[in-house]
Coordinates of C-alpha atoms and ligand atoms in Angstrom, one line a residue:
M1 CA 0.0 0.0 0.0
N2 CA 1.5 3.3 -1.0
T3 CA 0.8 6.6 0.5
S4 CA -1.9 7.7 -1.9
E5 CA -3.7 4.4 -1.4
F6 CA -3.4 4.8 2.4
R7 CA -5.0 8.3 2.2
R8 CA -7.9 6.8 0.3
R9 CA -8.3 3.7 2.3
G10 CA -7.8 5.5 5.6
K11 CA -10.7 7.7 4.9
E12 CA -12.8 4.7 3.9
M13 CA -11.9 3.0 7.1
V14 CA -12.9 6.0 9.1
D15 CA -16.3 5.9 7.4
Y16 CA -16.6 2.2 8.1
V17 CA -15.8 2.8 11.8
A18 CA -18.2 5.7 12.0
N19 CA -21.0 3.6 10.3
Y20 CA -20.2 0.7 12.7
M21 CA -20.5 2.9 15.7
E22 CA -23.6 4.7 14.4
G23 CA -25.4 1.4 13.5
I24 CA -24.2 -0.7 16.4
E25 CA -27.5 -0.6 18.2
G26 CA -29.0 -2.5 15.2
R27 CA -26.6 -5.4 15.5
Q28 CA -27.3 -8.3 17.8
V29 CA -25.1 -7.7 20.9
Y30 CA -24.0 -11.3 21.2
P31 CA -23.0 -13.4 18.2
D32 CA -24.8 -16.6 17.0
V33 CA -21.6 -18.5 16.1
E34 CA -20.3 -21.7 17.7
P35 CA -16.7 -22.3 18.8
G36 CA -14.5 -23.0 15.8
Y37 CA -16.8 -21.1 13.4
L38 CA -14.0 -19.1 11.8
R39 CA -11.3 -21.5 10.7
P40 CA -13.4 -23.0 7.8
L41 CA -14.1 -19.6 6.5
I42 CA -10.6 -18.6 5.7
P43 CA -7.6 -20.3 4.0
D44 CA -5.4 -22.7 5.9
S45 CA -2.3 -20.5 5.4
A46 CA -1.3 -17.0 4.5
P47 CA -1.6 -16.1 0.8
Q48 CA 1.6 -16.4 -1.3
E49 CA 0.5 -13.6 -3.6
P50 CA -0.9 -10.4 -2.0
D51 CA -4.7 -10.0 -1.6
T52 CA -6.2 -6.6 -2.2
F53 CA -7.5 -4.2 0.4
E54 CA -10.9 -4.6 -1.2
D55 CA -10.8 -8.4 -0.5
I56 CA -10.0 -7.8 3.1
I57 CA -12.7 -5.2 3.6
N58 CA -15.3 -7.5 2.1
D59 CA -14.3 -10.2 4.5
I60 CA -14.9 -8.0 7.6
E61 CA -18.7 -8.2 7.4
K62 CA -18.5 -11.9 6.2
I63 CA -16.0 -13.4 8.6
I64 CA -15.3 -11.0 11.5
M65 CA -18.5 -9.2 12.4
P66 CA -20.6 -12.4 12.7
G67 CA -18.3 -13.4 15.5
V68 CA -18.0 -10.1 17.3
T69 CA -19.5 -9.4 20.8
H70 CA -20.4 -5.8 20.5
W71 CA -19.0 -4.3 23.7
H72 CA -20.1 -0.8 22.6
S73 CA -23.7 -1.7 21.9
P74 CA -26.1 0.1 24.3
Y75 CA -27.5 -3.3 25.0
F76 CA -24.2 -4.6 26.4
F77 CA -24.4 -4.8 30.2
A78 CA -21.9 -7.5 30.9
Y79 CA -18.6 -7.4 32.9
F80 CA -17.5 -3.8 33.3
P81 CA -17.4 -1.1 30.6
T82 CA -14.4 -0.9 28.3
A83 CA -13.7 2.6 27.1
S84 CA -14.4 3.8 23.6
S85 CA -14.3 7.3 22.3
Y86 CA -13.5 8.9 18.9
P87 CA -10.6 11.1 20.3
A88 CA -8.9 8.0 21.7
M89 CA -9.3 6.1 18.4
L90 CA -7.7 9.0 16.5
A91 CA -4.9 9.3 19.0
D92 CA -4.4 5.5 18.6
M93 CA -3.9 6.1 14.8
L94 CA -1.2 8.7 15.5
C95 CA 0.4 6.4 18.0
G96 CA 0.5 3.7 15.3
A97 CA 2.1 6.2 12.9
I98 CA 4.8 7.4 15.3
G99 CA 5.3 3.8 16.3
C100 CA 8.0 4.4 18.8
I101 CA 9.1 2.0 21.5
G102 CA 9.3 4.5 24.4
F103 CA 11.3 2.6 27.0
S104 CA 13.5 5.5 27.9
W105 CA 13.6 9.3 27.5
A106 CA 16.0 9.1 24.6
A107 CA 13.9 6.4 22.8
S108 CA 11.4 9.1 22.2
P109 CA 11.4 12.1 24.5
A110 CA 7.8 13.2 23.8
C111 CA 6.6 9.7 24.7
T112 CA 8.2 9.7 28.1
E113 CA 7.5 13.3 28.9
L114 CA 3.9 13.4 27.9
E115 CA 3.2 10.3 30.0
T116 CA 4.6 11.9 33.1
V117 CA 2.5 15.0 32.5
M118 CA -0.6 13.1 31.7
M119 CA -0.2 11.0 34.9
D120 CA 0.1 14.2 36.9
W121 CA -3.0 15.6 35.2
L122 CA -4.9 12.5 36.0
G123 CA -3.6 12.3 39.5
K124 CA -4.8 15.9 40.1
M125 CA -8.2 15.1 38.7
L126 CA -8.5 12.4 41.3
E127 CA -6.9 14.6 44.0
L128 CA -4.3 12.0 44.7
P129 CA -1.9 13.0 47.5
E130 CA 1.0 15.0 46.1
A131 CA 3.4 12.3 47.1
F132 CA 2.2 10.3 44.0
L133 CA 2.9 13.1 41.5
T134 CA 6.1 13.5 39.6
E135 CA 5.7 17.3 39.2
K136 CA 6.7 18.0 42.8
A137 CA 10.1 16.5 42.2
G138 CA 9.4 14.2 45.1
E139 CA 9.9 10.5 45.1
G140 CA 6.6 9.4 43.6
G141 CA 5.3 9.1 40.1
G142 CA 2.9 7.6 37.6
V143 CA 3.2 5.1 34.8
I144 CA 0.9 3.6 32.2
Q145 CA 0.7 -0.1 32.4
G146 CA -1.1 -2.3 30.0
S147 CA -3.6 -3.7 32.5
A148 CA -4.6 -3.7 36.2
S149 CA -3.3 -7.3 36.4
E150 CA 0.2 -6.1 35.4
A151 CA 0.0 -3.2 37.9
T152 CA -0.8 -5.7 40.7
L153 CA 2.0 -8.0 39.6
V154 CA 4.5 -5.2 39.4
A155 CA 3.5 -3.9 42.8
L156 CA 3.7 -7.4 44.3
L157 CA 7.2 -8.1 42.8
A158 CA 8.4 -4.7 44.0
A159 CA 7.1 -5.3 47.5
R160 CA 8.7 -8.8 47.5
T161 CA 12.1 -7.4 46.6
K162 CA 11.8 -4.7 49.2
A163 CA 10.8 -7.2 51.9
I164 CA 13.7 -9.5 50.9
H165 CA 16.2 -6.6 51.0
R166 CA 14.9 -5.5 54.4
L167 CA 15.0 -8.9 56.0
Q168 CA 18.5 -9.7 54.5
A169 CA 19.8 -6.4 55.9
A170 CA 18.7 -7.5 59.3
S171 CA 19.8 -11.1 59.0
P172 CA 22.4 -11.5 56.2
E173 CA 22.4 -15.3 56.5
L174 CA 18.9 -15.6 55.2
T175 CA 18.7 -16.7 51.6
Q176 CA 16.1 -15.3 49.2
A177 CA 14.5 -18.8 48.9
A178 CA 14.2 -19.1 52.7
I179 CA 12.5 -15.7 52.9
M180 CA 10.1 -16.3 49.9
E181 CA 8.9 -19.5 51.4
K182 CA 7.6 -17.4 54.4
L183 CA 6.2 -14.4 52.6
V184 CA 2.4 -14.0 52.7
A185 CA 0.2 -11.5 50.9
Y186 CA -3.5 -10.7 51.5
S187 CA -6.5 -9.5 49.7
S188 CA -10.2 -9.7 50.4
D189 CA -12.2 -12.7 49.2
Q190 CA -13.9 -10.4 46.7
A191 CA -10.6 -9.4 45.0
H192 CA -10.2 -9.9 41.3
S193 CA -8.7 -13.2 40.1
S194 CA -5.6 -11.3 38.8
V195 CA -4.6 -10.7 42.4
E196 CA -4.4 -14.4 43.1
R197 CA -2.5 -14.9 39.8
A198 CA 0.0 -12.2 40.9
G199 CA 0.6 -14.4 43.9
L200 CA 1.1 -17.5 41.8
I201 CA 3.4 -15.7 39.4
G202 CA 5.3 -14.0 42.2
G203 CA 5.8 -17.4 44.0
V204 CA 4.3 -16.2 47.3
K205 CA 1.3 -17.3 49.4
L206 CA -1.8 -15.2 49.0
K207 CA -4.6 -15.4 51.5
A208 CA -8.1 -14.3 51.1
I209 CA -9.5 -12.3 54.0
P210 CA -13.2 -13.0 54.6
S211 CA -15.1 -9.8 53.7
D212 CA -17.9 -8.4 55.9
G213 CA -21.7 -8.2 55.3
N214 CA -21.1 -5.4 52.8
F215 CA -18.4 -7.4 51.0
A216 CA -15.7 -5.2 52.3
M217 CA -12.3 -6.1 53.9
R218 CA -12.2 -4.8 57.4
A219 CA -9.4 -4.3 60.0
S220 CA -10.5 -7.0 62.4
A221 CA -10.4 -9.8 59.8
L222 CA -7.1 -8.7 58.4
Q223 CA -5.6 -8.3 61.9
E224 CA -6.7 -11.8 62.9
A225 CA -5.0 -13.3 59.8
L226 CA -1.8 -11.3 60.5
E227 CA -1.6 -12.5 64.0
S228 CA -2.1 -16.2 63.3
D229 CA 0.3 -16.1 60.3
R230 CA 3.0 -14.3 62.3
A231 CA 2.5 -16.9 65.1
A232 CA 3.0 -19.6 62.5
G233 CA 6.4 -18.0 61.5
L234 CA 5.1 -16.4 58.3
I235 CA 6.1 -12.9 57.1
P236 CA 3.2 -10.7 56.0
F237 CA 4.5 -8.3 53.3
F238 CA 1.7 -7.2 50.9
V239 CA -1.9 -6.3 51.0
V240 CA -4.2 -5.5 48.0
A241 CA -7.2 -3.4 48.9
T242 CA -9.9 -3.2 46.2
L243 CA -12.1 -0.2 45.6
G244 CA -15.0 -1.3 43.5
T245 CA -14.8 -5.1 43.4
T246 CA -15.6 -6.9 40.1
T247 CA -18.3 -9.0 41.7
C248 CA -20.4 -6.3 43.2
C249 CA -18.5 -3.0 43.3
S250 CA -17.9 -3.1 47.0
F251 CA -15.2 -1.1 48.7
D252 CA -12.6 -2.4 51.1
N253 CA -12.3 -0.2 54.2
L254 CA -9.1 1.7 53.3
L255 CA -9.2 3.9 56.3
E256 CA -9.0 0.8 58.5
V257 CA -6.7 -1.3 56.5
G258 CA -4.2 1.4 55.5
P259 CA -2.9 2.2 59.0
I260 CA -2.4 -1.5 59.7
C261 CA -0.3 -1.9 56.6
N262 CA 1.8 1.1 57.5
K263 CA 2.3 0.0 61.0
E264 CA 3.2 -3.6 60.1
D265 CA 5.5 -2.6 57.3
M266 CA 3.4 -4.2 54.6
W267 CA 3.2 -2.7 51.1
L268 CA -0.4 -1.5 50.4
H269 CA -1.6 -1.7 46.8
V270 CA -5.0 -0.3 45.9
D271 CA -6.8 -1.8 43.0
A272 CA -9.6 0.5 41.8
A273 CA -9.6 -0.8 38.2
Y274 CA -13.2 0.1 37.5
A275 CA -14.2 2.5 40.2
G276 CA -11.2 4.8 39.9
S277 CA -12.6 6.8 37.1
A278 CA -15.5 7.9 39.3
F279 CA -13.1 9.6 41.8
I280 CA -12.8 12.5 39.4
C281 CA -16.2 13.6 40.6
P282 CA -16.1 15.4 44.0
E283 CA -19.2 13.5 45.2
F284 CA -17.4 10.2 44.8
R285 CA -13.9 11.2 45.8
H286 CA -14.5 10.2 49.4
L287 CA -14.4 6.6 48.2
L288 CA -10.7 7.1 47.7
N289 CA -10.1 8.3 51.2
G290 CA -7.2 6.4 52.8
V291 CA -5.2 6.3 49.5
E292 CA -2.6 8.3 51.5
F293 CA -1.7 5.1 53.2
A294 CA -1.0 3.2 49.9
D295 CA 2.4 2.5 48.4
S296 CA 0.8 2.0 45.0
F297 CA -2.5 2.8 43.4
N298 CA -4.0 1.7 40.1
F299 CA -7.1 2.2 38.0
N300 CA -8.1 1.7 34.4
P301 CA -8.9 4.7 32.3
H302 CA -9.5 2.1 29.7
K303 CA -12.5 0.9 31.6
W304 CA -14.6 4.0 32.4
L305 CA -12.7 7.1 31.3
L306 CA -13.2 7.0 27.6
V307 CA -9.5 6.1 26.8
N308 CA -9.6 3.0 24.6
F309 CA -7.8 -0.2 25.8
D310 CA -5.0 -0.3 26.8
C311 CA -4.4 2.3 29.5
S312 CA -4.0 1.3 33.1
A313 CA -2.8 4.2 35.3
M314 CA -0.5 3.2 38.2
W315 CA 1.1 5.5 40.7
V316 CA 3.7 4.8 43.3
K317 CA 4.8 6.8 46.3
K318 CA 8.4 5.9 45.8
R319 CA 9.6 5.2 42.3
S320 CA 12.9 3.7 43.5
D321 CA 10.8 0.8 44.9
L322 CA 10.0 -0.1 41.3
T323 CA 13.1 0.9 39.5
G324 CA 15.2 -0.7 42.2
A325 CA 13.3 -4.0 42.0
F326 CA 13.6 -4.5 38.2
R327 CA 16.7 -2.7 37.1
L328 CA 19.1 -4.0 34.5
D329 CA 21.2 -1.7 32.2
P330 CA 22.6 -3.4 29.1
T331 CA 24.9 -1.2 27.1
Y332 CA 22.6 -1.2 24.0
L333 CA 19.9 0.6 26.0
K334 CA 22.1 3.2 27.6
H335 CA 22.1 6.8 26.5
S336 CA 24.1 9.5 28.1
H337 CA 23.0 13.0 27.7
Q338 CA 26.0 15.2 27.2
D339 CA 24.3 18.3 28.4
S340 CA 22.7 16.9 31.5
G341 CA 24.7 19.3 33.6
K342 CA 22.8 22.2 32.1
L343 CA 19.4 20.9 33.0
K344 CA 17.2 22.1 35.8
P345 CA 17.4 19.5 38.6
A346 CA 13.7 18.7 38.2
F347 CA 14.3 17.5 34.6
N348 CA 17.1 15.1 35.5
I349 CA 14.5 12.5 36.2
F350 CA 14.4 11.8 32.5
L351 CA 18.0 10.8 32.0
T352 CA 19.9 7.6 32.7
D353 CA 22.5 9.5 34.7
G354 CA 20.1 11.6 36.7
P355 CA 19.5 10.8 40.4
F356 CA 15.9 10.0 39.7
H357 CA 15.1 8.8 36.3
V358 CA 12.0 8.1 34.4
L359 CA 13.2 5.2 32.4
F360 CA 9.8 3.5 32.1
Q361 CA 11.5 0.3 31.1
H362 CA 12.3 -0.1 34.8
W363 CA 8.7 0.4 35.9
Q364 CA 7.1 -2.5 34.0
I365 CA 7.6 -6.1 32.9
P366 CA 8.2 -5.7 29.1
L367 CA 10.8 -3.4 27.7
G368 CA 8.7 -2.0 24.8
R369 CA 5.9 0.4 25.3
R370 CA 3.5 2.3 23.1
F371 CA 2.8 6.0 23.1
R372 CA -0.3 5.5 25.1
S373 CA -0.4 8.9 26.7
L374 CA -1.5 10.4 23.4
K375 CA -4.9 8.8 24.0
M376 CA -5.2 10.5 27.4
W377 CA -4.1 13.8 26.0
F378 CA -6.7 13.8 23.2
V379 CA -9.5 12.6 25.5
F380 CA -8.8 14.9 28.4
R381 CA -8.6 17.9 26.1
M382 CA -11.6 17.1 24.0
Y383 CA -13.9 16.2 26.9
G384 CA -12.4 18.5 29.6
V385 CA -12.8 17.4 33.2
K386 CA -16.4 18.6 33.2
G387 CA -17.2 16.4 30.2
L388 CA -15.6 13.4 31.8
Q389 CA -17.5 14.0 35.1
A390 CA -20.8 14.4 33.2
Y391 CA -20.1 11.0 31.5
I392 CA -19.5 9.2 34.9
R393 CA -22.6 10.9 36.4
K394 CA -24.8 9.8 33.6
H395 CA -23.8 6.2 34.0
V396 CA -24.3 6.3 37.8
Q397 CA -27.7 7.8 37.2
L398 CA -28.7 5.1 34.8
S399 CA -27.7 2.4 37.2
H400 CA -29.8 3.9 39.9
E401 CA -32.7 4.1 37.4
F402 CA -32.3 0.3 36.8
E403 CA -32.1 -0.3 40.6
S404 CA -35.3 1.5 41.2
L405 CA -37.0 -0.5 38.4
V406 CA -35.9 -3.7 40.1
L407 CA -37.0 -2.5 43.5
Q408 CA -40.5 -1.8 42.1
D409 CA -40.9 -5.5 41.3
P410 CA -41.5 -7.6 44.4
R411 CA -40.3 -10.8 42.6
F412 CA -36.8 -9.4 42.5
E413 CA -34.2 -8.3 45.0
I414 CA -31.1 -6.1 45.0
C415 CA -28.1 -8.0 46.3
A416 CA -25.4 -5.3 47.0
E417 CA -25.4 -1.6 47.5
V418 CA -25.5 0.3 44.2
T419 CA -22.7 2.9 44.4
L420 CA -21.6 3.5 40.9
G421 CA -22.6 1.9 37.6
L422 CA -23.2 -1.7 38.6
V423 CA -26.5 -3.3 39.9
C424 CA -26.4 -6.8 41.3
F425 CA -29.9 -8.3 41.3
R426 CA -31.7 -11.6 41.2
L427 CA -35.1 -13.2 41.4
K428 CA -36.0 -14.0 45.0
G429 CA -35.7 -17.7 45.1
S430 CA -33.3 -20.5 44.2
N431 CA -30.0 -20.3 42.3
K432 CA -31.6 -22.6 39.8
V433 CA -34.3 -20.2 38.8
N434 CA -31.7 -17.4 38.5
E435 CA -29.4 -19.5 36.4
A436 CA -32.4 -20.3 34.1
L437 CA -33.2 -16.6 33.8
L438 CA -29.7 -15.7 32.8
Q439 CA -29.7 -18.6 30.4
R440 CA -32.8 -17.2 28.7
I441 CA -31.4 -13.7 28.6
N442 CA -28.2 -14.7 27.0
S443 CA -29.9 -17.1 24.6
A444 CA -32.3 -14.4 23.4
K445 CA -29.2 -12.2 22.7
K446 CA -31.1 -8.9 22.9
I447 CA -29.0 -7.8 25.8
H448 CA -25.9 -9.3 27.3
L449 CA -25.2 -9.9 31.0
V450 CA -22.8 -12.0 33.1
P451 CA -23.4 -13.4 36.6
C452 CA -21.4 -13.5 39.8
H453 CA -21.6 -15.4 43.1
L454 CA -22.1 -13.4 46.2
R455 CA -21.5 -16.0 49.0
D456 CA -23.7 -18.9 48.0
K457 CA -26.0 -16.8 45.9
F458 CA -26.1 -16.8 42.1
V459 CA -26.5 -13.2 41.1
L460 CA -27.0 -11.3 37.8
R461 CA -24.8 -8.2 37.2
F462 CA -26.2 -5.3 35.2
A463 CA -23.4 -3.0 34.4
I464 CA -23.9 0.3 32.6
C465 CA -21.3 0.0 29.9
S466 CA -21.8 1.7 26.5
R467 CA -20.9 5.3 25.8
T468 CA -24.2 5.7 24.0
V469 CA -26.5 4.0 26.5
E470 CA -29.6 6.0 27.4
S471 CA -32.5 5.6 29.7
A472 CA -34.6 4.1 26.9
H473 CA -32.2 1.2 26.5
V474 CA -32.2 0.5 30.2
Q475 CA -36.0 0.6 30.2
R476 CA -36.2 -1.8 27.3
A477 CA -33.7 -4.1 28.9
W478 CA -35.7 -4.2 32.0
E479 CA -39.0 -4.9 30.2
H480 CA -37.2 -7.8 28.4
I481 CA -35.8 -9.2 31.6
K482 CA -39.2 -9.1 33.2
E483 CA -40.8 -11.0 30.3
L484 CA -38.1 -13.7 30.5
A485 CA -38.5 -13.8 34.2
A486 CA -42.2 -14.5 33.8
D487 CA -41.4 -17.3 31.4
V488 CA -39.0 -18.8 33.8
L489 CA -41.4 -18.6 36.8
R490 CA -44.2 -20.1 34.7
A491 CA -41.9 -23.0 33.5
E492 CA -40.9 -23.6 37.1
K493 CA -44.5 -24.0 38.2
E494 CA -45.3 -26.5 35.4
Ligands
PLP1 C1 -11.3 -5.4 35.6 C2 -10.6 -5.5 36.9 C3 -9.3 -6.0 36.9 C4 -8.6 -6.5 35.7 O1 -8.3 -5.5 34.8 P1 -7.2 -5.7 33.6 O2 -6.8 -4.3 33.3 O3 -8.0 -6.4 32.5 O4 -6.1 -6.6 34.1 C5 -8.7 -6.0 38.1 N1 -9.3 -5.6 39.3 C6 -10.6 -5.2 39.2 C7 -11.2 -4.8 40.5 C8 -11.3 -5.1 38.0 O5 -12.5 -4.7 38.0

């Protein structure tokens, strides 16, 4: 494809995308295909001679779209939202064009510098404590990770290294293996599965703390686990608190858990993957109170802040905890800046030879990284903080609207407090009847939902997801759910 064809095809692709987004409501939200549907539709191997662009475009509606789950349909209420906005898509195009691998300042200065500024912008939108910002030339800073799972893993590995160093400083005879065998991390029993995986990958025990009646981790349960583990000779070193759990959007009690972590020398990581976006609204900021006790904090603008996947924002109070944990400096990645002596001290952070450097390669697991901050820059500027706040508020309002519809129907119950954009509900009655209801909903494919378990209850999750979802869609979804519920209840009686 030469440049002039790219100009033409690029414009056609923008039209295709615009038509797709505009017409998405008319597409069935969940596809009809069965596993393995795609392989028979395309050749067994790549073509020897090139296909034309036309061939490819024609295959999109034939081969790809029939197997797409339309996450941006206003009838998609499953999982949690994944962000989608036009400014982010356009920024992604530019990111693809620049195509840099921004692991260090020198590898593409704009990539590193814009990221540090965007992370400060975002930190200020959330009113994060200044200790997390880079701007203040303190010890903290922010980095874009690919996912919340990576952020949790990076935090756990950094905490592990820090604990090992601390224990070895006190008792030099201890081997790393001997220490790791005893390290133990904690999260609530409502934490995301990625937390357990981080423990598995990091080779340390991870214990689930029983949550309270509101599905929150509380001081007493954590304290109890700490005491019995210490008595058994284990070494508690890491706690993940979740703000906005995936099951039911519950909030661990950070104001209780935080001080314990600080007192007991345990790294506190806060996972607010979904809920974090809401903290840009003053009325929801109180949910983040206690973040001042955290060593690291993470949320996904790629979930609810209109920045398309991937963009997971992570801040640490002490960057050297990350860079010290993962540092390696092969010669081919070194770059010395001849004029570093002339720089203002605050800007030394960008250079290999500065006392504090923003070499993002040391803050993450891969070496390579995309120019993801462009998406934030485009979105933050084109929506403004007010536009982003309005977007969050609209979703929260829609979830309360759905909640009140559920509450008006005595056959149904609400299963957890509705704080943000998620409603957990079920038919009063057995798990079986609720499983049957979900089965009918997802077979009809007019809307899409996923379930969760809250204790021993099978629960349906209704998450406000789409950028374009309106009250009418929520109302229609509820009418549809009620009809299917009537069918289920009738079938049960027969
Ligand atoms: C969605 C979610 C995650 C996982 O996010 P990824 O970015 O896909 O890794 C982790 N924790 C919570 C609470 C979540 O809701």
